[in-house]
Amino acid sequence: MANARKADYLKETVQHIDIAKHNVVPLVDAMGRMAFQARNLSRAAKIYDQMLADKDCAVILCLAGSLFSAGLKRIVYDLLQNNMIDVIVSTGANIVDQDFFEALGFKHYIGTTAVDDRQLRAARVDRIYDTFIDEDELGVCDKTISDIASTLPSRPHSSREFLAEMGKYLVKRAKAKDSVILAAHEKGVPIFVPAFSDCSAGFGILHHQWHNPDSHLSIDSAKDFVELTKIKLACKDTGLLMIGGGVPKNFAQDIVVAAEMIDREPVMHKYAVQVTVADERDGALSGSTLKEACSWGKVDVTYEQMVFSEATLALPLIAGYAYHKGSWKARPARRLSSVLDEEVLAGARR
Amino acid sequence: MANARKADYLKETVQHIDIAKHNVVPLVDAMGRMAFQARNLSRAAKIYDQMLADKDCAVILCLAGSLFSAGLKRIVYDLLQNNMIDVIVSTGANIVDQDFFEALGFKHYIGTTAVDDRQLRAARVDRIYDTFIDEDELGVCDKTISDIASTLPSRPHSSREFLAEMGKYLVKRAKAKDSVILAAHEKGVPIFVPAFSDCSAGFGILHHQWHNPDSHLSIDSAKDFVELTKIKLACKDTGLLMIGGGVPKNFAQDIVVAAEMIDREPVMHKYAVQVTVADERDGALSGSTLKEACSWGKVDVTYEQMVFSEATLALPLIAGYAYHKGSWKARPARRLSSVLDEEVLAGARR
Amino acid sequence: MANARKADYLKETVQHIDIAKHNVVPLVDAMGRMAFQARNLSRAAKIYDQMLADKDCAVILCLAGSLFSAGLKRIVYDLLQNNMIDVIVSTGANIVDQDFFEALGFKHYIGTTAVDDRQLRAARVDRIYDTFIDEDELGVCDKTISDIASTLPSRPHSSREFLAEMGKYLVKRAKAKDSVILAAHEKGVPIFVPAFSDCSAGFGILHHQWHNPDSHLSIDSAKDFVELTKIKLACKDTGLLMIGGGVPKNFAQDIVVAAEMIDREPVMHKYAVQVTVADERDGALSGSTLKEACSWGKVDVTYEQMVFSEATLALPLIAGYAYHKGSWKARPARRLSSVLDEEVLAGARR
Amino acid sequence: MANARKADYLKETVQHIDIAKHNVVPLVDAMGRMAFQARNLSRAAKIYDQMLADKDCAVILCLAGSLFSAGLKRIVYDLLQNNMIDVIVSTGANIVDQDFFEALGFKHYIGTTAVDDRQLRAARVDRIYDTFIDEDELGVCDKTISDIASTLPSRPHSSREFLAEMGKYLVKRAKAKDSVILAAHEKGVPIFVPAFSDCSAGFGILHHQWHNPDSHLSIDSAKDFVELTKIKLACKDTGLLMIGGGVPKNFAQDIVVAAEMIDREPVMHKYAVQVTVADERDGALSGSTLKEACSWGKVDVTYEQMVFSEATLALPLIAGYAYHKGSWKARPARRLSSVLDEEVLAGARR
């Protein structure tokens, strides 16, 4: 009965949008001659294209919010395949609960907000606004993380290291081809999830630690910060493409100050774009202006743009614009993971 | 010197987006398989297309916010030219300060929010977020309204009647071809501005009344309500395409209740779509859900959709979708002004 | 059965908050040493108190949103009784559907957002977010307006004139003592509702005009603008206390420009405070900053403050602060209605 | 010169509000009979009071946003002193950059948003909306964290363990008495910062790891999740008092699912209150409704309440209400740290 009811909710799947199919360049250019958020979005798209044309600039993509469940995963996959991003900093939901989950063969379903959540609870269906998820499939995702953890050495790992192992795991086992974790693994793009326990990975590693109390791996978020700072130091210039705020925005901005703390003159992020529905009125970082970030010495104000929009509307236009402009075609894969893998090798030798 | 400084601010003009040039149908269809506001927007676009395919449905366009100064005027002009809307209910800013203003040959300018408003004040430049306006040109607009008022009989006019006179005025004098007022005049589409004094028209008619204290025309907002209710009664079904909230949203919804008060079984608006950044948390009408409007008997809930987005991003996609789907091609001009003009003639005979 | 069901929804009434009972001065002072909206609110409260201490300043209260149904009516009543406001500019919902409605003996009811609006529809219960209203009682309100209209001469009235008649009507017939319309009538405080047809008054006057097609009164919104401008000209300085945005905010700001158009050097509003949940991102007036209004020459920037808060939280603190500070005690009733009544008399003689 | 300029910005300090001085019970009770957010806030305050009166309920306080820099720190300090909270889950900014920072003798300063951030940058002043901070003092904070790290064993620590060490550090060295970290240490209240590297602590531990590449402590965020789950398992019932969303909201909600994964029937959080300016439109967790959390099996819907307000306005009223109602007076200190300290001891013995 409960299964029957679950099937009633899980019928039509969310489909990821394919930016290659929609040449939005004329539309976004036209928006640049309008006003308000259309103009802001257009300028943001042009700044992103500028990052890609700048030979010295590494692009850091920051992701917060439930973006992949909403059909935005394939955009990030395409950005990876086309060397349009060099680093990802994300919340765990996107990368583990949603990308890894789909790589295991599961799907997100078109739902509705007009529903009694107690009935969903009874049917073991989880809701994200208008999207439904099979709670038992999420449990499989959690358990797979636990299994991977149990194959790894009992030492502190950065989230990036653990995600690299998840990438390796998927090489042979991925049931969906468009996995961001897998593509990042193959393209040498490091993924950081600074609050790695705050998602399905947290459940999996909790399971691992609980059942292996005396010897287990741990997730060292400080190591993430060290590693991302090393990447900043290894790049001449950097640009931020931020979808949502939260920990990824703050974390990626902070590496400028971290680099300054370590050993050299600070080099602010040269470019910065943020898409968000938040605003500055509550003083929280998620909606704070990029101008405010300049007071902290994190972001230069010359090429910065806030776009006040929900991401499913804005990201297809911004990413699609840069894709069809094609500045990325002359851009090599930076494979920044290699910077850190060498460190790891060195560390292993110690 | 002041003039020189004004010229510094007023350099590049806002350009209206042309939906005919951007076939967004595949994009909006793809958004319909995503989630959040992309899916909401896609459903809204499809509901609007459905209105146009419904032979019994008259479409009422509601406009609030500074939409025309932001480059959205030509969309409304194109909707008029292609029989895609049958009635307009708007704030005065869009129709008078912005459409009539541009019809007189003036322009809106690309500005910035990063400016000292006291300096703009000194330069006689007015600001709307990131858009600049020549204050003296606005003064010409005000004065032209006053001149038109002085040619009209000293009796109460609905805003629709006054706007029809503005349309006639533009037939010979319009310096820009893409005027909404002029096109509406030519297509027999009535325009209502229920708070007509709350814009440049207010300044013009104040000037007229002030200098003609003993005999002057007046603007009867109750007559607007009577006239719009007559239109509701003359149509089998109606659909609302609402950009922003405010008075136009409330006014257009209320005519269902008004029709019920007058003489017949209420016929709720069969379709309703709203694009807004407001939400319901403050209990104000602008962000109230269309489901809430159902409790008032104003809007049916079968085909209703809220889209939480700023209008410059959403309207090009919604209107562009309906334009390129082409359901409007089989749709006649309803020329609903004629219903009211006959009334006026009848009134004149009394 | 339907009546029985209505009774199920309409049980507990909304109670208006009484600022006299809550001395919030220490709380609001403490908020002034904090940050974000607490500090903004504290500064707004102090600016309002400053307006009241300024012997040359007339205070214009602007109201938009469903404030009176939410328990804020008595605050405005108390401000009137204590000479703390000199003019009111409002949406019709507050003044007619809510204040006049309650003066007729009806009430607003504590409801919930977790309800099926189709069931409310069937029960003839109207919903405003979490508040319920008896739809049939609203019909009585509409009809009463129609009755009042039928007693008045067949000429254009400003909304202020009509509201003055509603005040007279209530002198003998009010069933609730705390009516804003009645108190304003008694204190000589003019009330303007520039979009007067956009509320229960619209229904009433539509009824009046429909059934008296050959001879009826009309509502001249231009006359409202003329009258409010005369008040501006009659006052040395003015301050705006704005709750919400919409037409009242724009209308009250515009009178500075109107005064300039008529006959003299412009005198910007010296003080301005706005409480709103809107922000500036969509370029609409409701959330536009008061600094932006300075570019238009409407508001001076020295004593202006935006407070980003829902009104039921902010107004009890701002009004309560000013009430308990007591600067109003030395303040005379300005009775600004008399300025206009003399005009009316003069007009009648013409 | 740079110092001179810095002094120009850093003049007046933010003062923390003292809820003991403001008996807001009558005000909040009155708000409960109003509508919109006033009624929501009142219900939230009552639910919090109910948590405190429930002998079986442990209270988890979740904090996101820049709350302590805004004058809300002392509220949390008072809640600790009066056994009104049993666990804290927070972003690092509040706990390290702001609480620990002030415990070291530094202050936050009253600033303004109307400032050129490049000039602040030059003066080494950091801005949070309208608040200014001495960047060099923040550097001292970072460095102190590094010093503490260097005294600790080279093993994975939960953030809670590290914060307990920071508490010990402050016992003798605190220059301000009202430290949340110190009071939590003394009251046995565990503090979790799941994204511990995403704040000043990240800078300090990066410094520690960088200069001690072969042997250093690490921060195991999975251990945080294990520990918080143990606390959930040790409590019969739990309630969430959430200020803001972000990682703390998600992390604290997830422990219900984690507990279910480990060993027993899930026990949803019995009570849940959230104060936020976010809404659900973007599908992100920060603004997702507590009803949505019910579909995930995390929060029961009987006693849940969202309050849409900025925290500086709402928290003084909610916490002040519960403080002056006094249900906490019969409430013992739960000292939940002891549950985990015993684990640590046990772990040390292994």
Short mmCIF file of N, CA and C in Angstrom, two decimals, chain C residues 62-143:
data_model
loop_
_atom_site.label_atom_id
_atom_site.label_comp_id
_atom_site.label_asym_id
_atom_site.label_seq_id
_atom_site.Cartn_x
_atom_site.Cartn_y
_atom_site.Cartn_z
N CYS C 62 0.88 57.83 5.33
CA CYS C 62 0.51 57.08 4.13
C CYS C 62 0.34 55.61 4.49
N LEU C 63 -0.73 55.02 4.04
CA LEU C 63 -1.06 53.64 4.41
C LEU C 63 -1.35 52.81 3.17
N ALA C 64 -0.60 51.72 2.99
CA ALA C 64 -0.91 50.76 1.93
C ALA C 64 -0.77 49.37 2.50
N GLY C 65 -1.56 48.43 1.97
CA GLY C 65 -1.58 47.08 2.52
C GLY C 65 -2.79 46.91 3.42
N SER C 66 -3.04 45.69 3.83
CA SER C 66 -4.19 45.40 4.67
C SER C 66 -3.83 45.59 6.14
N LEU C 67 -3.70 46.83 6.53
CA LEU C 67 -3.16 47.12 7.85
C LEU C 67 -4.22 47.08 8.94
N PHE C 68 -5.41 47.60 8.63
CA PHE C 68 -6.42 47.72 9.68
C PHE C 68 -7.04 46.36 10.01
N SER C 69 -7.19 45.50 9.00
CA SER C 69 -7.69 44.15 9.28
C SER C 69 -6.71 43.37 10.14
N ALA C 70 -5.48 43.83 10.17
CA ALA C 70 -4.42 43.11 10.90
C ALA C 70 -4.22 43.62 12.32
N GLY C 71 -5.08 44.53 12.78
CA GLY C 71 -4.97 44.98 14.17
C GLY C 71 -4.24 46.29 14.36
N LEU C 72 -4.01 47.03 13.28
CA LEU C 72 -3.28 48.29 13.39
C LEU C 72 -4.20 49.52 13.37
N LYS C 73 -5.50 49.31 13.30
CA LYS C 73 -6.41 50.45 13.17
C LYS C 73 -6.36 51.37 14.38
N ARG C 74 -6.35 50.77 15.55
CA ARG C 74 -6.40 51.60 16.74
C ARG C 74 -5.18 52.49 16.89
N ILE C 75 -4.05 52.05 16.37
CA ILE C 75 -2.87 52.92 16.39
C ILE C 75 -3.19 54.21 15.65
N VAL C 76 -3.75 54.09 14.46
CA VAL C 76 -4.03 55.30 13.67
C VAL C 76 -5.09 56.14 14.37
N TYR C 77 -6.06 55.47 14.97
CA TYR C 77 -7.07 56.19 15.75
C TYR C 77 -6.42 56.99 16.89
N ASP C 78 -5.49 56.38 17.57
CA ASP C 78 -4.81 57.07 18.67
C ASP C 78 -3.93 58.21 18.17
N LEU C 79 -3.29 58.01 17.03
CA LEU C 79 -2.48 59.09 16.45
C LEU C 79 -3.38 60.29 16.13
N LEU C 80 -4.57 60.00 15.64
CA LEU C 80 -5.52 61.08 15.34
C LEU C 80 -5.94 61.80 16.62
N GLN C 81 -6.33 61.04 17.62
CA GLN C 81 -6.84 61.62 18.86
C GLN C 81 -5.80 62.51 19.54
N ASN C 82 -4.52 62.19 19.31
CA ASN C 82 -3.46 62.91 20.01
C ASN C 82 -2.71 63.90 19.11
N ASN C 83 -3.35 64.28 18.01
CA ASN C 83 -2.75 65.28 17.10
C ASN C 83 -1.37 64.86 16.60
N MET C 84 -1.20 63.59 16.35
CA MET C 84 0.10 63.09 15.90
C MET C 84 0.16 62.91 14.37
N ILE C 85 -0.95 63.10 13.71
CA ILE C 85 -0.96 63.13 12.23
C ILE C 85 -1.94 64.21 11.78
N ASP C 86 -1.64 64.79 10.61
CA ASP C 86 -2.44 65.91 10.13
C ASP C 86 -3.16 65.62 8.82
N VAL C 87 -2.69 64.62 8.10
CA VAL C 87 -3.30 64.21 6.83
C VAL C 87 -3.12 62.70 6.74
N ILE C 88 -4.10 62.03 6.13
CA ILE C 88 -3.95 60.59 5.82
C ILE C 88 -4.12 60.41 4.32
N VAL C 89 -3.20 59.66 3.72
CA VAL C 89 -3.34 59.22 2.33
C VAL C 89 -3.29 57.70 2.37
N SER C 90 -4.29 57.04 1.86
CA SER C 90 -4.39 55.59 2.07
C SER C 90 -4.95 54.87 0.85
N THR C 91 -4.74 53.56 0.82
CA THR C 91 -5.50 52.72 -0.09
C THR C 91 -6.92 52.62 0.47
N GLY C 92 -7.85 52.26 -0.41
CA GLY C 92 -9.24 52.16 0.02
C GLY C 92 -9.50 51.01 0.96
N ALA C 93 -8.75 49.95 0.82
CA ALA C 93 -8.99 48.77 1.66
C ALA C 93 -8.97 49.15 3.14
N ASN C 94 -7.93 49.87 3.57
CA ASN C 94 -7.83 50.24 4.98
C ASN C 94 -9.00 51.10 5.43
N ILE C 95 -9.31 52.10 4.63
CA ILE C 95 -10.24 53.13 5.07
C ILE C 95 -11.70 52.69 4.92
N VAL C 96 -12.02 52.04 3.83
CA VAL C 96 -13.42 51.70 3.57
C VAL C 96 -13.71 50.25 3.97
N ASP C 97 -13.07 49.30 3.31
CA ASP C 97 -13.35 47.88 3.57
C ASP C 97 -13.06 47.49 5.01
N GLN C 98 -12.20 48.24 5.67
CA GLN C 98 -11.79 47.79 7.00
C GLN C 98 -12.24 48.76 8.10
N ASP C 99 -11.94 50.07 7.97
CA ASP C 99 -12.35 50.99 9.02
C ASP C 99 -13.86 51.24 8.99
N PHE C 100 -14.37 51.64 7.85
CA PHE C 100 -15.80 51.92 7.75
C PHE C 100 -16.59 50.65 8.06
N PHE C 101 -16.12 49.53 7.55
CA PHE C 101 -16.70 48.21 7.79
C PHE C 101 -16.81 47.93 9.29
N GLU C 102 -15.75 48.16 10.02
CA GLU C 102 -15.80 47.92 11.47
C GLU C 102 -16.68 48.96 12.17
N ALA C 103 -16.70 50.19 11.63
CA ALA C 103 -17.56 51.21 12.22
C ALA C 103 -19.03 50.82 12.10
N LEU C 104 -19.34 50.04 11.07
CA LEU C 104 -20.72 49.55 10.91
C LEU C 104 -21.03 48.39 11.86
N GLY C 105 -20.04 47.98 12.64
CA GLY C 105 -20.29 46.94 13.64
C GLY C 105 -19.74 45.58 13.27
N PHE C 106 -19.04 45.49 12.14
CA PHE C 106 -18.50 44.19 11.72
C PHE C 106 -17.08 44.00 12.23
N LYS C 107 -16.58 42.78 12.06
CA LYS C 107 -15.28 42.44 12.63
C LYS C 107 -14.43 41.67 11.63
N HIS C 108 -13.13 41.63 11.90
CA HIS C 108 -12.22 40.73 11.20
C HIS C 108 -11.92 39.55 12.11
N TYR C 109 -11.70 38.41 11.51
CA TYR C 109 -11.56 37.17 12.29
C TYR C 109 -10.19 36.54 12.12
N ILE C 110 -9.70 35.96 13.19
CA ILE C 110 -8.44 35.23 13.16
C ILE C 110 -8.64 33.96 12.34
N GLY C 111 -7.88 33.84 11.25
CA GLY C 111 -7.99 32.68 10.37
C GLY C 111 -6.66 31.97 10.25
N THR C 112 -6.44 31.37 9.12
CA THR C 112 -5.21 30.62 8.89
C THR C 112 -4.93 30.58 7.39
N THR C 113 -3.66 30.40 7.04
CA THR C 113 -3.31 30.25 5.62
C THR C 113 -3.47 28.79 5.16
N ALA C 114 -3.57 27.89 6.12
CA ALA C 114 -3.65 26.46 5.80
C ALA C 114 -5.11 26.07 5.59
N VAL C 115 -5.67 26.48 4.48
CA VAL C 115 -7.09 26.31 4.25
C VAL C 115 -7.31 26.15 2.75
N ASP C 116 -8.36 25.45 2.38
CA ASP C 116 -8.71 25.31 0.96
C ASP C 116 -9.60 26.49 0.58
N ASP C 117 -9.10 27.34 -0.30
CA ASP C 117 -9.83 28.56 -0.62
C ASP C 117 -11.16 28.29 -1.33
N ARG C 118 -11.27 27.14 -1.96
CA ARG C 118 -12.55 26.82 -2.59
C ARG C 118 -13.63 26.56 -1.53
N GLN C 119 -13.20 26.01 -0.39
CA GLN C 119 -14.18 25.80 0.69
C GLN C 119 -14.59 27.14 1.30
N LEU C 120 -13.62 28.05 1.44
CA LEU C 120 -13.97 29.40 1.92
C LEU C 120 -14.95 30.04 0.96
N ARG C 121 -14.66 29.89 -0.32
CA ARG C 121 -15.54 30.45 -1.34
C ARG C 121 -16.97 29.94 -1.15
N ALA C 122 -17.09 28.64 -0.95
CA ALA C 122 -18.41 28.05 -0.78
C ALA C 122 -19.10 28.57 0.48
N ALA C 123 -18.30 28.87 1.50
CA ALA C 123 -18.86 29.35 2.77
C ALA C 123 -19.08 30.86 2.78
N ARG C 124 -18.75 31.54 1.67
CA ARG C 124 -18.83 33.00 1.58
C ARG C 124 -17.95 33.67 2.64
N VAL C 125 -16.75 33.15 2.78
CA VAL C 125 -15.75 33.74 3.67
C VAL C 125 -14.58 34.19 2.80
N ASP C 126 -14.15 35.44 2.96
CA ASP C 126 -13.03 35.97 2.19
C ASP C 126 -11.77 35.91 3.06
N ARG C 127 -10.63 35.69 2.41
CA ARG C 127 -9.39 35.53 3.16
C ARG C 127 -8.38 36.60 2.78
N ILE C 128 -7.74 37.17 3.79
CA ILE C 128 -6.55 38.00 3.61
C ILE C 128 -5.43 37.33 4.39
N TYR C 129 -4.57 36.59 3.69
CA TYR C 129 -3.49 35.82 4.32
C TYR C 129 -4.07 34.97 5.46
N ASP C 130 -3.96 35.39 6.71
CA ASP C 130 -4.42 34.56 7.83
C ASP C 130 -5.66 35.15 8.51
N THR C 131 -6.39 36.00 7.78
CA THR C 131 -7.54 36.70 8.34
C THR C 131 -8.79 36.36 7.52
N PHE C 132 -9.91 36.15 8.22
CA PHE C 132 -11.16 35.81 7.53
C PHE C 132 -12.18 36.94 7.68
N ILE C 133 -13.03 37.09 6.65
CA ILE C 133 -14.02 38.15 6.61
C ILE C 133 -15.34 37.54 6.11
N ASP C 134 -16.43 38.02 6.66
CA ASP C 134 -17.76 37.61 6.21
C ASP C 134 -18.10 38.37 4.93
N GLU C 135 -18.18 37.67 3.83
CA GLU C 135 -18.39 38.30 2.53
C GLU C 135 -19.72 39.05 2.48
N ASP C 136 -20.71 38.55 3.18
CA ASP C 136 -22.01 39.21 3.16
C ASP C 136 -21.97 40.53 3.94
N GLU C 137 -21.17 40.58 5.00
CA GLU C 137 -21.02 41.84 5.72
C GLU C 137 -20.32 42.88 4.85
N LEU C 138 -19.35 42.42 4.04
CA LEU C 138 -18.72 43.35 3.10
C LEU C 138 -19.76 43.91 2.12
N GLY C 139 -20.71 43.07 1.75
CA GLY C 139 -21.78 43.53 0.86
C GLY C 139 -22.61 44.64 1.50
N VAL C 140 -22.85 44.53 2.80
CA VAL C 140 -23.56 45.61 3.51
C VAL C 140 -22.76 46.90 3.45
N CYS C 141 -21.44 46.77 3.62
CA CYS C 141 -20.56 47.95 3.55
C CYS C 141 -20.69 48.61 2.17
N ASP C 142 -20.59 47.80 1.12
CA ASP C 142 -20.72 48.33 -0.25
C ASP C 142 -22.05 49.09 -0.40
N LYS C 143 -23.10 48.46 0.08
CA LYS C 143 -24.44 49.02 -0.11
C LYS C 143 -24.59 50.34 0.66
#
